[in-house]
Amino acid sequence: MNSFLLKDKEYVAGTYGRFPLELTEGKGCIVKDINGKEYIDMGSGIGVTAFGYADEEWAKAVTAQACKLQHTSNLYYTEPCALLAEALCQKTGMKKVFFSNSGAEANECAIKVARKYSAEKKGDEFYTIITLRNSFHGRTLTTLSATGQDVFHKLFNPLTPGFAHVMANDTAELINAVEALKPAGIMLEMVQGEGGVIPLEKEFVFTAQRLANEKDIPLIIDEVQTGNGRTGSLYAYMQFGITPDIVSTAKGLGGGLPIGATMMSEKMQNVLGPSDHGSTYGGNPVCCAGALTVINRLDESFLSEVKEKSAYIFGELCGAEGIESVSGMGLMIGIKTTGNAKEIVNECINQGVLCLTAKDKVRLLPPLNIPMDSLKKAIEVIKSVCKEKK
Ligand SMILES: *Cc1c(COP(=O)(O)O)cnc(C)c1O
């Protein structure tokens, strides 16, 4: 088979530190490289292929829609877009959805809704969005500004003004920021993903909710990575017992096709009106048809299997040789290894298992429907590599 690695290196912008691995096809949690070597996928294309590769139900819905009507623009109505919005609202209690094409765009929309709500209610000077240090909200200039990690900011200044960052779980700092600033929103990931797979403490999340309620500040939950069953509930905020005003999501929602969604609560549902926001591709019928097959399968019994697999992984890895600690929720897992995480991931590839990193951790985001026998095999490999490279 022809290799396109050199061509890629020559012509594709060098923004990614890719592994020297060329993937050609997959089925379920198994993916093959150009030499026919098989890997168990513990990364899902960064939490995207929620039901694995070439999932039958998803592929059938997507191909049927592609053969029927692949795009209309938002000047017209289509069935998949309306059905997906209905499913999301019915399953979350949110009232309206705006569709886009990525996590960053879902967050851009969330920020616009929060700012417009606050500007209308309280005045133009209420524009600051409070987010967390070590957060990740995307790569567009505004979501980069929301992202509380200086490493991503360098040389891209000036960023969008109106963002302030506080330490995760530092309740006093959050209270002070709300007092000192004129906030238009508080934006949180329930589990900081790119930041190292670190769940927020309940106490801190409750404080954010209380401040949001008391001062009428929109509470935005970024569920781009944590959403759509990843943490063992439909959305991670549901396990914290809060009721956000705005929820953004993407990654796993599309099952492999680009889609972002920004969900708005009763209070926020009419903030955006005609021409306030838009997206040519947003709500694309092929992407929505695929996403519907993902959302419709995330019922209680499926989610309890996600939790069982999670418990299995924690049980196997906690206290194992070469592993300092394990963090995360559901099938979103960070492993603090004593050895170098990048070296461990490289050796796992050699041994036929694809993993991710997050900061200095090994990160796992396997397909939600990974069969137990494949999961066991992958965890055995990860455990033995962590031990070998400790
Ligand atoms: C991946 C991610 C984003 C950005 O999503 P893109 O689809 O890459 O734009 C935003 N927020 C969180 C929490 C993410 O994990």
mmCIF file of C-alpha atoms and ligand atoms in Angstrom:
data_model
loop_
_atom_site.group_PDB
_atom_site.id
_atom_site.type_symbol
_atom_site.label_atom_id
_atom_site.label_comp_id
_atom_site.label_asym_id
_atom_site.label_seq_id
_atom_site.Cartn_x
_atom_site.Cartn_y
_atom_site.Cartn_z
ATOM 1 C CA MET A 1 0.000 0.000 0.000
ATOM 2 C CA ASN A 2 1.220 3.532 -0.723
ATOM 3 C CA SER A 3 2.445 5.567 2.197
ATOM 4 C CA PHE A 4 1.420 9.207 2.392
ATOM 5 C CA LEU A 5 3.568 10.067 5.379
ATOM 6 C CA LEU A 6 6.208 11.984 3.407
ATOM 7 C CA LYS A 7 3.613 13.791 1.333
ATOM 8 C CA ASP A 8 1.831 14.818 4.517
ATOM 9 C CA LYS A 9 5.069 16.079 6.036
ATOM 10 C CA GLU A 10 5.738 18.097 2.903
ATOM 11 C CA TYR A 11 2.307 19.653 2.358
ATOM 12 C CA VAL A 12 0.328 19.667 5.616
ATOM 13 C CA ALA A 13 0.985 22.527 8.053
ATOM 14 C CA GLY A 14 3.262 21.313 10.799
ATOM 15 C CA THR A 15 0.946 22.018 13.725
ATOM 16 C CA TYR A 16 0.800 18.453 15.048
ATOM 17 C CA GLY A 17 3.380 16.210 16.667
ATOM 18 C CA ARG A 18 2.078 13.123 14.899
ATOM 19 C CA PHE A 19 3.070 9.567 15.732
ATOM 20 C CA PRO A 20 4.809 7.843 12.799
ATOM 21 C CA LEU A 21 1.706 5.797 12.215
ATOM 22 C CA GLU A 22 -0.520 5.770 9.146
ATOM 23 C CA LEU A 23 -4.007 4.402 9.806
ATOM 24 C CA THR A 24 -6.095 2.929 7.011
ATOM 25 C CA GLU A 25 -9.199 1.240 8.373
ATOM 26 C CA GLY A 26 -10.947 0.160 11.528
ATOM 27 C CA LYS A 27 -13.838 -1.765 12.998
ATOM 28 C CA GLY A 28 -15.118 -1.174 16.502
ATOM 29 C CA CYS A 29 -12.199 -0.598 18.853
ATOM 30 C CA ILE A 30 -9.648 -2.101 16.440
ATOM 31 C CA VAL A 31 -7.767 0.011 13.909
ATOM 32 C CA LYS A 32 -5.212 -1.081 11.314
ATOM 33 C CA ASP A 33 -2.128 0.690 10.043
ATOM 34 C CA ILE A 34 -0.744 0.676 6.515
ATOM 35 C CA ASN A 35 1.221 -2.516 7.186
ATOM 36 C CA GLY A 36 -1.863 -4.338 8.397
ATOM 37 C CA LYS A 37 -0.801 -4.239 12.049
ATOM 38 C CA GLU A 38 -3.789 -4.025 14.408
ATOM 39 C CA TYR A 39 -4.153 -1.761 17.424
ATOM 40 C CA ILE A 40 -6.682 -1.584 20.225
ATOM 41 C CA ASP A 41 -7.819 2.021 20.239
ATOM 42 C CA MET A 42 -7.837 3.610 23.691
ATOM 43 C CA GLY A 43 -8.061 7.172 22.349
ATOM 44 C CA SER A 44 -11.094 7.295 20.006
ATOM 45 C CA GLY A 45 -9.519 10.036 17.914
ATOM 46 C CA ILE A 46 -9.482 12.177 21.091
ATOM 47 C CA GLY A 47 -12.865 11.146 22.411
ATOM 48 C CA VAL A 48 -14.693 11.392 19.091
ATOM 49 C CA THR A 49 -15.468 7.890 17.806
ATOM 50 C CA ALA A 50 -17.740 7.117 20.747
ATOM 51 C CA PHE A 51 -18.952 3.848 19.186
ATOM 52 C CA GLY A 52 -15.684 2.921 17.529
ATOM 53 C CA TYR A 53 -14.733 2.790 13.869
ATOM 54 C CA ALA A 54 -17.247 2.087 11.111
ATOM 55 C CA ASP A 55 -20.003 1.546 13.664
ATOM 56 C CA GLU A 56 -22.827 -0.072 11.699
ATOM 57 C CA GLU A 57 -25.764 1.914 12.990
ATOM 58 C CA TRP A 58 -23.904 5.207 12.616
ATOM 59 C CA ALA A 59 -22.468 4.388 9.168
ATOM 60 C CA LYS A 60 -25.891 3.324 7.910
ATOM 61 C CA ALA A 61 -27.562 6.549 9.049
ATOM 62 C CA VAL A 62 -24.743 8.691 7.676
ATOM 63 C CA THR A 63 -24.553 7.025 4.276
ATOM 64 C CA ALA A 64 -28.335 6.981 3.863
ATOM 65 C CA GLN A 65 -28.477 10.698 4.607
ATOM 66 C CA ALA A 66 -25.469 11.447 2.353
ATOM 67 C CA CYS A 67 -27.202 9.682 -0.525
ATOM 68 C CA LYS A 68 -30.416 11.627 0.097
ATOM 69 C CA LEU A 69 -29.533 15.213 1.050
ATOM 70 C CA GLN A 70 -26.031 16.126 2.248
ATOM 71 C CA HIS A 71 -26.414 19.842 2.899
ATOM 72 C CA THR A 72 -29.058 22.547 2.703
ATOM 73 C CA SER A 73 -27.643 25.562 4.643
ATOM 74 C CA ASN A 74 -29.719 26.935 7.482
ATOM 75 C CA LEU A 75 -32.104 28.732 5.146
ATOM 76 C CA TYR A 76 -34.244 25.581 5.173
ATOM 77 C CA TYR A 77 -35.503 22.981 7.647
ATOM 78 C CA THR A 78 -34.330 19.362 7.734
ATOM 79 C CA GLU A 79 -35.448 16.331 9.710
ATOM 80 C CA PRO A 80 -32.101 15.191 11.243
ATOM 81 C CA CYS A 81 -31.332 18.667 12.621
ATOM 82 C CA ALA A 82 -34.765 19.018 14.247
ATOM 83 C CA LEU A 83 -34.725 15.456 15.632
ATOM 84 C CA LEU A 84 -31.263 15.843 17.140
ATOM 85 C CA ALA A 85 -32.172 19.150 18.797
ATOM 86 C CA GLU A 86 -35.325 17.552 20.195
ATOM 87 C CA ALA A 87 -33.388 14.543 21.532
ATOM 88 C CA LEU A 88 -30.785 16.769 23.213
ATOM 89 C CA CYS A 89 -33.452 18.960 24.821
ATOM 90 C CA GLN A 90 -35.591 16.048 25.992
ATOM 91 C CA LYS A 91 -32.623 14.267 27.532
ATOM 92 C CA THR A 92 -31.184 17.323 29.300
ATOM 93 C CA GLY A 93 -34.135 19.615 30.029
ATOM 94 C CA MET A 94 -32.471 22.362 28.017
ATOM 95 C CA LYS A 95 -34.774 24.335 25.705
ATOM 96 C CA LYS A 96 -32.883 25.304 22.557
ATOM 97 C CA VAL A 97 -29.791 24.149 20.653
ATOM 98 C CA PHE A 98 -27.451 25.970 18.299
ATOM 99 C CA PHE A 99 -25.444 23.658 16.028
ATOM 100 C CA SER A 100 -21.905 24.333 14.819
ATOM 101 C CA ASN A 101 -18.969 22.183 13.693
ATOM 102 C CA SER A 102 -16.511 21.893 16.556
ATOM 103 C CA GLY A 103 -15.917 22.339 20.245
ATOM 104 C CA ALA A 104 -14.320 25.740 19.839
ATOM 105 C CA GLU A 105 -17.339 26.969 17.889
ATOM 106 C CA ALA A 106 -19.741 25.536 20.459
ATOM 107 C CA ASN A 107 -17.864 27.562 23.081
ATOM 108 C CA GLU A 108 -17.822 30.702 20.915
ATOM 109 C CA CYS A 109 -21.602 30.476 20.789
ATOM 110 C CA ALA A 110 -21.821 29.887 24.550
ATOM 111 C CA ILE A 111 -19.697 32.997 25.163
ATOM 112 C CA LYS A 112 -21.839 35.088 22.806
ATOM 113 C CA VAL A 113 -25.055 33.973 24.537
ATOM 114 C CA ALA A 114 -23.644 34.760 27.996
ATOM 115 C CA ARG A 115 -22.343 38.156 26.914
ATOM 116 C CA LYS A 116 -25.557 39.168 25.173
ATOM 117 C CA TYR A 117 -27.673 38.051 28.126
ATOM 118 C CA SER A 118 -25.545 40.015 30.573
ATOM 119 C CA ALA A 119 -25.235 43.102 28.355
ATOM 120 C CA GLU A 120 -29.009 43.279 27.920
ATOM 121 C CA LYS A 121 -29.772 42.638 31.575
ATOM 122 C CA LYS A 122 -27.032 44.563 33.317
ATOM 123 C CA GLY A 123 -25.174 46.698 30.792
ATOM 124 C CA ASP A 124 -22.336 46.505 28.281
ATOM 125 C CA GLU A 125 -19.646 46.584 30.956
ATOM 126 C CA PHE A 126 -20.688 43.104 32.142
ATOM 127 C CA TYR A 127 -18.586 41.225 29.624
ATOM 128 C CA THR A 128 -15.936 39.298 31.559
ATOM 129 C CA ILE A 129 -16.105 35.507 31.429
ATOM 130 C CA ILE A 130 -14.466 33.794 34.398
ATOM 131 C CA THR A 131 -12.788 30.506 33.501
ATOM 132 C CA LEU A 132 -10.200 28.344 35.249
ATOM 133 C CA ARG A 133 -6.455 28.212 35.087
ATOM 134 C CA ASN A 134 -5.318 25.025 33.366
ATOM 135 C CA SER A 135 -8.611 24.906 31.429
ATOM 136 C CA PHE A 136 -8.945 24.184 27.724
ATOM 137 C CA HIS A 137 -11.739 25.673 25.634
ATOM 138 C CA GLY A 138 -10.407 25.684 22.062
ATOM 139 C CA ARG A 139 -8.011 27.217 19.551
ATOM 140 C CA THR A 140 -9.884 30.127 18.001
ATOM 141 C CA LEU A 141 -8.608 33.447 19.323
ATOM 142 C CA THR A 142 -11.570 33.905 21.678
ATOM 143 C CA THR A 143 -11.621 30.357 23.039
ATOM 144 C CA LEU A 144 -7.825 30.562 23.340
ATOM 145 C CA SER A 145 -8.406 33.611 25.471
ATOM 146 C CA ALA A 146 -10.857 31.574 27.563
ATOM 147 C CA THR A 147 -8.227 28.821 27.881
ATOM 148 C CA GLY A 148 -6.281 29.391 31.094
ATOM 149 C CA GLN A 149 -2.908 28.131 29.901
ATOM 150 C CA ASP A 150 -0.259 30.691 28.972
ATOM 151 C CA VAL A 151 1.665 28.192 26.815
ATOM 152 C CA PHE A 152 -1.091 28.431 24.187
ATOM 153 C CA HIS A 153 -1.186 32.267 24.282
ATOM 154 C CA LYS A 154 2.425 33.148 23.535
ATOM 155 C CA LEU A 155 2.949 35.061 20.254
ATOM 156 C CA PHE A 156 -0.776 35.188 19.463
ATOM 157 C CA ASN A 157 -1.480 38.398 21.334
ATOM 158 C CA PRO A 158 -3.573 40.446 21.515
ATOM 159 C CA LEU A 159 -6.217 37.896 22.438
ATOM 160 C CA THR A 160 -9.895 38.698 22.870
ATOM 161 C CA PRO A 161 -10.273 40.845 25.984
ATOM 162 C CA GLY A 162 -12.728 40.044 28.756
ATOM 163 C CA PHE A 163 -11.493 36.777 30.246
ATOM 164 C CA ALA A 164 -10.255 36.181 33.791
ATOM 165 C CA HIS A 165 -8.877 32.954 35.185
ATOM 166 C CA VAL A 166 -9.117 31.560 38.710
ATOM 167 C CA MET A 167 -7.614 28.396 40.209
ATOM 168 C CA ALA A 168 -9.787 25.286 40.018
ATOM 169 C CA ASN A 169 -11.275 24.410 43.423
ATOM 170 C CA ASP A 170 -10.187 27.719 44.969
ATOM 171 C CA THR A 171 -13.603 28.830 46.176
ATOM 172 C CA ALA A 172 -12.293 32.037 47.767
ATOM 173 C CA GLU A 173 -10.611 33.142 44.528
ATOM 174 C CA LEU A 174 -13.814 32.518 42.576
ATOM 175 C CA ILE A 175 -15.888 34.518 45.079
ATOM 176 C CA ASN A 176 -13.370 37.380 44.927
ATOM 177 C CA ALA A 177 -13.329 37.375 41.132
ATOM 178 C CA VAL A 178 -17.126 37.539 40.991
ATOM 179 C CA GLU A 179 -17.057 40.489 43.434
ATOM 180 C CA ALA A 180 -14.190 42.343 41.783
ATOM 181 C CA LEU A 181 -15.194 41.928 38.143
ATOM 182 C CA LYS A 182 -18.379 42.514 36.222
ATOM 183 C CA PRO A 183 -18.864 38.942 35.051
ATOM 184 C CA ALA A 184 -20.943 37.894 32.076
ATOM 185 C CA GLY A 185 -20.421 34.216 32.746
ATOM 186 C CA ILE A 186 -18.600 31.478 34.631
ATOM 187 C CA MET A 187 -17.303 28.732 32.352
ATOM 188 C CA LEU A 188 -16.128 25.348 33.664
ATOM 189 C CA GLU A 189 -15.087 21.879 32.505
ATOM 190 C CA MET A 190 -16.354 19.331 35.049
ATOM 191 C CA VAL A 191 -13.184 17.326 34.370
ATOM 192 C CA GLN A 192 -10.266 19.314 32.988
ATOM 193 C CA GLY A 193 -9.332 17.137 30.032
ATOM 194 C CA GLU A 194 -6.350 18.645 28.245
ATOM 195 C CA GLY A 195 -5.300 20.017 31.641
ATOM 196 C CA GLY A 196 -4.571 16.498 32.920
ATOM 197 C CA VAL A 197 -7.927 14.727 33.441
ATOM 198 C CA ILE A 198 -8.689 16.409 36.768
ATOM 199 C CA PRO A 199 -12.299 16.423 38.054
ATOM 200 C CA LEU A 200 -13.523 19.523 39.874
ATOM 201 C CA GLU A 201 -14.463 19.250 43.540
ATOM 202 C CA LYS A 202 -18.215 19.264 44.204
ATOM 203 C CA GLU A 203 -17.919 22.031 46.784
ATOM 204 C CA PHE A 204 -16.340 24.357 44.203
ATOM 205 C CA VAL A 205 -18.953 23.520 41.570
ATOM 206 C CA PHE A 206 -21.769 24.196 44.076
ATOM 207 C CA THR A 207 -20.223 27.565 44.888
ATOM 208 C CA ALA A 208 -20.118 28.432 41.182
ATOM 209 C CA GLN A 209 -23.784 27.457 40.889
ATOM 210 C CA ARG A 210 -24.724 29.462 43.989
ATOM 211 C CA LEU A 211 -22.907 32.594 42.768
ATOM 212 C CA ALA A 212 -24.453 32.186 39.326
ATOM 213 C CA ASN A 213 -27.939 31.972 40.860
ATOM 214 C CA GLU A 214 -27.488 34.792 43.350
ATOM 215 C CA LYS A 215 -26.013 37.245 40.870
ATOM 216 C CA ASP A 216 -27.760 36.068 37.725
ATOM 217 C CA ILE A 217 -24.483 35.124 36.004
ATOM 218 C CA PRO A 218 -24.852 32.515 33.239
ATOM 219 C CA LEU A 219 -23.159 29.253 34.236
ATOM 220 C CA ILE A 220 -21.526 27.704 31.159
ATOM 221 C CA ILE A 221 -20.414 24.074 31.287
ATOM 222 C CA ASP A 222 -17.931 23.011 28.597
ATOM 223 C CA GLU A 223 -18.848 19.385 27.920
ATOM 224 C CA VAL A 224 -16.913 19.132 24.665
ATOM 225 C CA GLN A 225 -14.816 16.266 25.994
ATOM 226 C CA THR A 226 -16.804 15.124 29.044
ATOM 227 C CA GLY A 227 -20.157 14.983 27.252
ATOM 228 C CA ASN A 228 -22.199 12.349 25.461
ATOM 229 C CA GLY A 229 -21.686 9.466 27.870
ATOM 230 C CA ARG A 230 -17.930 9.851 28.265
ATOM 231 C CA THR A 231 -17.980 10.181 32.061
ATOM 232 C CA GLY A 232 -20.721 7.608 32.703
ATOM 233 C CA SER A 233 -23.659 10.034 32.616
ATOM 234 C CA LEU A 234 -25.094 11.688 29.516
ATOM 235 C CA TYR A 235 -23.327 14.901 30.540
ATOM 236 C CA ALA A 236 -20.822 15.140 33.378
ATOM 237 C CA TYR A 237 -22.610 18.054 35.087
ATOM 238 C CA MET A 238 -25.479 15.650 35.848
ATOM 239 C CA GLN A 239 -23.239 13.840 38.339
ATOM 240 C CA PHE A 240 -22.585 17.129 40.148
ATOM 241 C CA GLY A 241 -26.286 17.881 40.625
ATOM 242 C CA ILE A 242 -26.195 21.326 39.033
ATOM 243 C CA THR A 243 -28.394 23.011 36.439
ATOM 244 C CA PRO A 244 -26.266 25.003 33.988
ATOM 245 C CA ASP A 245 -27.595 27.843 31.862
ATOM 246 C CA ILE A 246 -25.510 26.924 28.830
ATOM 247 C CA VAL A 247 -23.866 23.614 27.888
ATOM 248 C CA SER A 248 -21.455 23.261 24.982
ATOM 249 C CA THR A 249 -20.495 19.923 23.496
ATOM 250 C CA ALA A 250 -18.826 18.365 20.425
ATOM 251 C CA LYS A 251 -16.226 15.543 20.149
ATOM 252 C CA GLY A 252 -18.190 12.325 20.899
ATOM 253 C CA LEU A 253 -21.529 13.764 19.809
ATOM 254 C CA GLY A 254 -20.904 13.254 16.098
ATOM 255 C CA GLY A 255 -19.420 9.783 16.438
ATOM 256 C CA GLY A 256 -16.691 10.831 13.985
ATOM 257 C CA LEU A 257 -18.183 13.638 11.930
ATOM 258 C CA PRO A 258 -17.714 17.287 12.879
ATOM 259 C CA ILE A 259 -20.528 18.743 14.952
ATOM 260 C CA GLY A 260 -20.758 21.131 17.880
ATOM 261 C CA ALA A 261 -23.845 21.923 19.925
ATOM 262 C CA THR A 262 -24.596 24.739 22.348
ATOM 263 C CA MET A 263 -27.610 24.021 24.546
ATOM 264 C CA MET A 264 -29.501 26.827 26.229
ATOM 265 C CA SER A 265 -31.707 26.656 29.327
ATOM 266 C CA GLU A 266 -35.147 28.189 29.672
ATOM 267 C CA LYS A 267 -33.583 31.456 30.852
ATOM 268 C CA MET A 268 -31.194 31.619 27.874
ATOM 269 C CA GLN A 269 -33.390 30.176 25.156
ATOM 270 C CA ASN A 270 -34.426 33.463 23.556
ATOM 271 C CA VAL A 271 -31.170 35.393 23.959
ATOM 272 C CA LEU A 272 -30.087 34.732 20.383
ATOM 273 C CA GLY A 273 -32.425 36.060 17.728
ATOM 274 C CA PRO A 274 -32.309 36.307 13.939
ATOM 275 C CA SER A 275 -28.804 37.158 12.619
ATOM 276 C CA ASP A 276 -27.202 37.139 16.091
ATOM 277 C CA HIS A 277 -25.232 34.036 15.194
ATOM 278 C CA GLY A 278 -24.875 31.559 12.368
ATOM 279 C CA SER A 279 -22.886 28.790 10.709
ATOM 280 C CA THR A 280 -23.095 27.701 7.076
ATOM 281 C CA TYR A 281 -22.424 24.058 7.902
ATOM 282 C CA GLY A 282 -24.044 24.063 11.357
ATOM 283 C CA GLY A 283 -26.730 21.414 11.758
ATOM 284 C CA ASN A 284 -25.552 19.595 8.668
ATOM 285 C CA PRO A 285 -28.028 16.740 8.055
ATOM 286 C CA VAL A 286 -25.357 14.040 7.573
ATOM 287 C CA CYS A 287 -23.609 14.956 10.839
ATOM 288 C CA CYS A 288 -26.945 15.220 12.668
ATOM 289 C CA ALA A 289 -28.157 11.854 11.350
ATOM 290 C CA GLY A 290 -24.977 10.236 12.688
ATOM 291 C CA ALA A 291 -25.187 12.102 16.006
ATOM 292 C CA LEU A 292 -28.773 10.917 16.517
ATOM 293 C CA THR A 293 -27.599 7.295 16.483
ATOM 294 C CA VAL A 294 -25.042 8.178 19.158
ATOM 295 C CA ILE A 295 -27.414 10.094 21.458
ATOM 296 C CA ASN A 296 -30.225 7.561 21.127
ATOM 297 C CA ARG A 297 -28.023 4.738 22.390
ATOM 298 C CA LEU A 298 -26.818 6.531 25.535
ATOM 299 C CA ASP A 299 -29.512 5.158 27.851
ATOM 300 C CA GLU A 300 -29.219 4.159 31.510
ATOM 301 C CA SER A 301 -28.208 0.563 30.861
ATOM 302 C CA PHE A 302 -25.506 1.592 28.379
ATOM 303 C CA LEU A 303 -24.196 4.252 30.761
ATOM 304 C CA SER A 304 -24.034 1.758 33.613
ATOM 305 C CA GLU A 305 -21.770 -0.399 31.418
ATOM 306 C CA VAL A 306 -19.532 2.638 30.917
ATOM 307 C CA LYS A 307 -19.346 2.974 34.717
ATOM 308 C CA GLU A 308 -18.534 -0.725 35.124
ATOM 309 C CA LYS A 309 -15.699 -0.524 32.604
ATOM 310 C CA SER A 310 -14.438 2.556 34.401
ATOM 311 C CA ALA A 311 -14.443 0.739 37.737
ATOM 312 C CA TYR A 312 -12.543 -2.135 36.126
ATOM 313 C CA ILE A 313 -9.841 0.219 34.794
ATOM 314 C CA PHE A 314 -9.470 2.035 38.123
ATOM 315 C CA GLY A 315 -9.305 -1.307 39.929
ATOM 316 C CA GLU A 316 -6.572 -2.632 37.645
ATOM 317 C CA LEU A 317 -4.429 0.496 37.498
ATOM 318 C CA CYS A 318 -4.656 1.981 41.004
ATOM 319 C CA GLY A 319 -1.595 0.929 42.967
ATOM 320 C CA ALA A 320 -0.014 -0.949 40.036
ATOM 321 C CA GLU A 321 3.747 -0.797 39.629
ATOM 322 C CA GLY A 322 4.929 2.367 37.845
ATOM 323 C CA ILE A 323 1.577 4.108 38.417
ATOM 324 C CA GLU A 324 1.421 6.929 40.956
ATOM 325 C CA SER A 325 -2.277 7.755 40.676
ATOM 326 C CA VAL A 326 -5.316 7.454 38.451
ATOM 327 C CA SER A 327 -7.803 10.293 37.941
ATOM 328 C CA GLY A 328 -10.914 11.012 35.912
ATOM 329 C CA MET A 329 -14.507 9.892 35.565
ATOM 330 C CA GLY A 330 -16.110 7.172 33.491
ATOM 331 C CA LEU A 331 -14.036 6.352 30.422
ATOM 332 C CA MET A 332 -12.046 9.582 30.651
ATOM 333 C CA ILE A 333 -8.965 8.559 32.566
ATOM 334 C CA GLY A 334 -5.606 10.102 33.410
ATOM 335 C CA ILE A 335 -2.704 7.957 34.605
ATOM 336 C CA LYS A 336 0.146 9.599 36.478
ATOM 337 C CA THR A 337 3.050 7.304 35.737
ATOM 338 C CA THR A 338 6.456 7.288 37.417
ATOM 339 C CA GLY A 339 8.033 6.828 33.982
ATOM 340 C CA ASN A 340 7.790 9.279 31.087
ATOM 341 C CA ALA A 341 4.248 9.348 29.673
ATOM 342 C CA LYS A 342 5.328 9.939 26.046
ATOM 343 C CA GLU A 343 7.761 7.007 26.165
ATOM 344 C CA ILE A 344 5.049 4.829 27.650
ATOM 345 C CA VAL A 345 2.584 5.800 24.906
ATOM 346 C CA ASN A 346 5.213 5.058 22.235
ATOM 347 C CA GLU A 347 5.907 1.621 23.696
ATOM 348 C CA CYS A 348 2.158 0.925 23.921
ATOM 349 C CA ILE A 349 1.943 1.653 20.177
ATOM 350 C CA ASN A 350 4.735 -0.879 19.582
ATOM 351 C CA GLN A 351 2.696 -3.381 21.556
ATOM 352 C CA GLY A 352 -0.523 -2.628 19.667
ATOM 353 C CA VAL A 353 -2.386 -0.201 21.920
ATOM 354 C CA LEU A 354 -3.131 3.457 21.069
ATOM 355 C CA CYS A 355 -3.228 5.823 24.062
ATOM 356 C CA LEU A 356 -3.160 9.607 24.454
ATOM 357 C CA THR A 357 -1.341 11.969 26.766
ATOM 358 C CA ALA A 358 -2.611 14.981 28.728
ATOM 359 C CA LYS A 359 0.122 17.131 30.260
ATOM 360 C CA ASP A 360 2.481 14.608 31.925
ATOM 361 C CA LYS A 361 -0.134 11.857 32.126
ATOM 362 C CA VAL A 362 -1.171 8.955 29.957
ATOM 363 C CA ARG A 363 -4.794 9.602 28.984
ATOM 364 C CA LEU A 364 -7.393 7.005 28.016
ATOM 365 C CA LEU A 365 -10.606 7.794 26.104
ATOM 366 C CA PRO A 366 -11.588 4.374 24.691
ATOM 367 C CA PRO A 367 -14.725 3.899 22.604
ATOM 368 C CA LEU A 368 -17.663 3.751 25.028
ATOM 369 C CA ASN A 369 -18.736 0.367 23.645
ATOM 370 C CA ILE A 370 -15.300 -1.272 23.802
ATOM 371 C CA PRO A 371 -15.841 -4.991 24.496
ATOM 372 C CA MET A 372 -14.543 -6.247 27.847
ATOM 373 C CA ASP A 373 -12.041 -8.680 26.304
ATOM 374 C CA SER A 374 -10.367 -5.945 24.239
ATOM 375 C CA LEU A 375 -10.376 -3.606 27.227
ATOM 376 C CA LYS A 376 -8.702 -6.290 29.347
ATOM 377 C CA LYS A 377 -6.017 -6.862 26.717
ATOM 378 C CA ALA A 378 -5.305 -3.147 26.389
ATOM 379 C CA ILE A 379 -5.108 -2.607 30.156
ATOM 380 C CA GLU A 380 -2.711 -5.565 30.491
ATOM 381 C CA VAL A 381 -0.399 -3.948 27.918
ATOM 382 C CA ILE A 382 -0.629 -0.504 29.561
ATOM 383 C CA LYS A 383 0.068 -1.982 32.990
ATOM 384 C CA SER A 384 3.084 -3.956 31.839
ATOM 385 C CA VAL A 385 4.532 -0.986 29.911
ATOM 386 C CA CYS A 386 4.098 1.317 32.938
ATOM 387 C CA LYS A 387 5.972 -1.257 35.011
ATOM 388 C CA GLU A 388 8.694 -1.804 32.420
ATOM 389 C CA LYS A 389 9.268 1.958 31.913
ATOM 390 C CA LYS A 390 8.899 3.045 35.552
HETATM 391 C C1 LIG B 1 -11.318 19.493 22.499
HETATM 392 C C2 LIG B 1 -11.907 20.520 23.373
HETATM 393 C C3 LIG B 1 -12.320 21.764 22.861
HETATM 394 C C4 LIG B 1 -12.077 22.167 21.430
HETATM 395 O O1 LIG B 1 -12.770 21.374 20.537
HETATM 396 P P1 LIG B 1 -12.426 21.436 18.947
HETATM 397 O O2 LIG B 1 -13.453 20.556 18.335
HETATM 398 O O3 LIG B 1 -11.030 20.946 18.792
HETATM 399 O O4 LIG B 1 -12.558 22.859 18.544
HETATM 400 C C5 LIG B 1 -12.945 22.637 23.723
HETATM 401 N N1 LIG B 1 -13.158 22.333 25.019
HETATM 402 C C6 LIG B 1 -12.767 21.152 25.550
HETATM 403 C C7 LIG B 1 -13.050 20.862 26.981
HETATM 404 C C8 LIG B 1 -12.112 20.218 24.747
HETATM 405 O O5 LIG B 1 -11.698 19.061 25.278
#
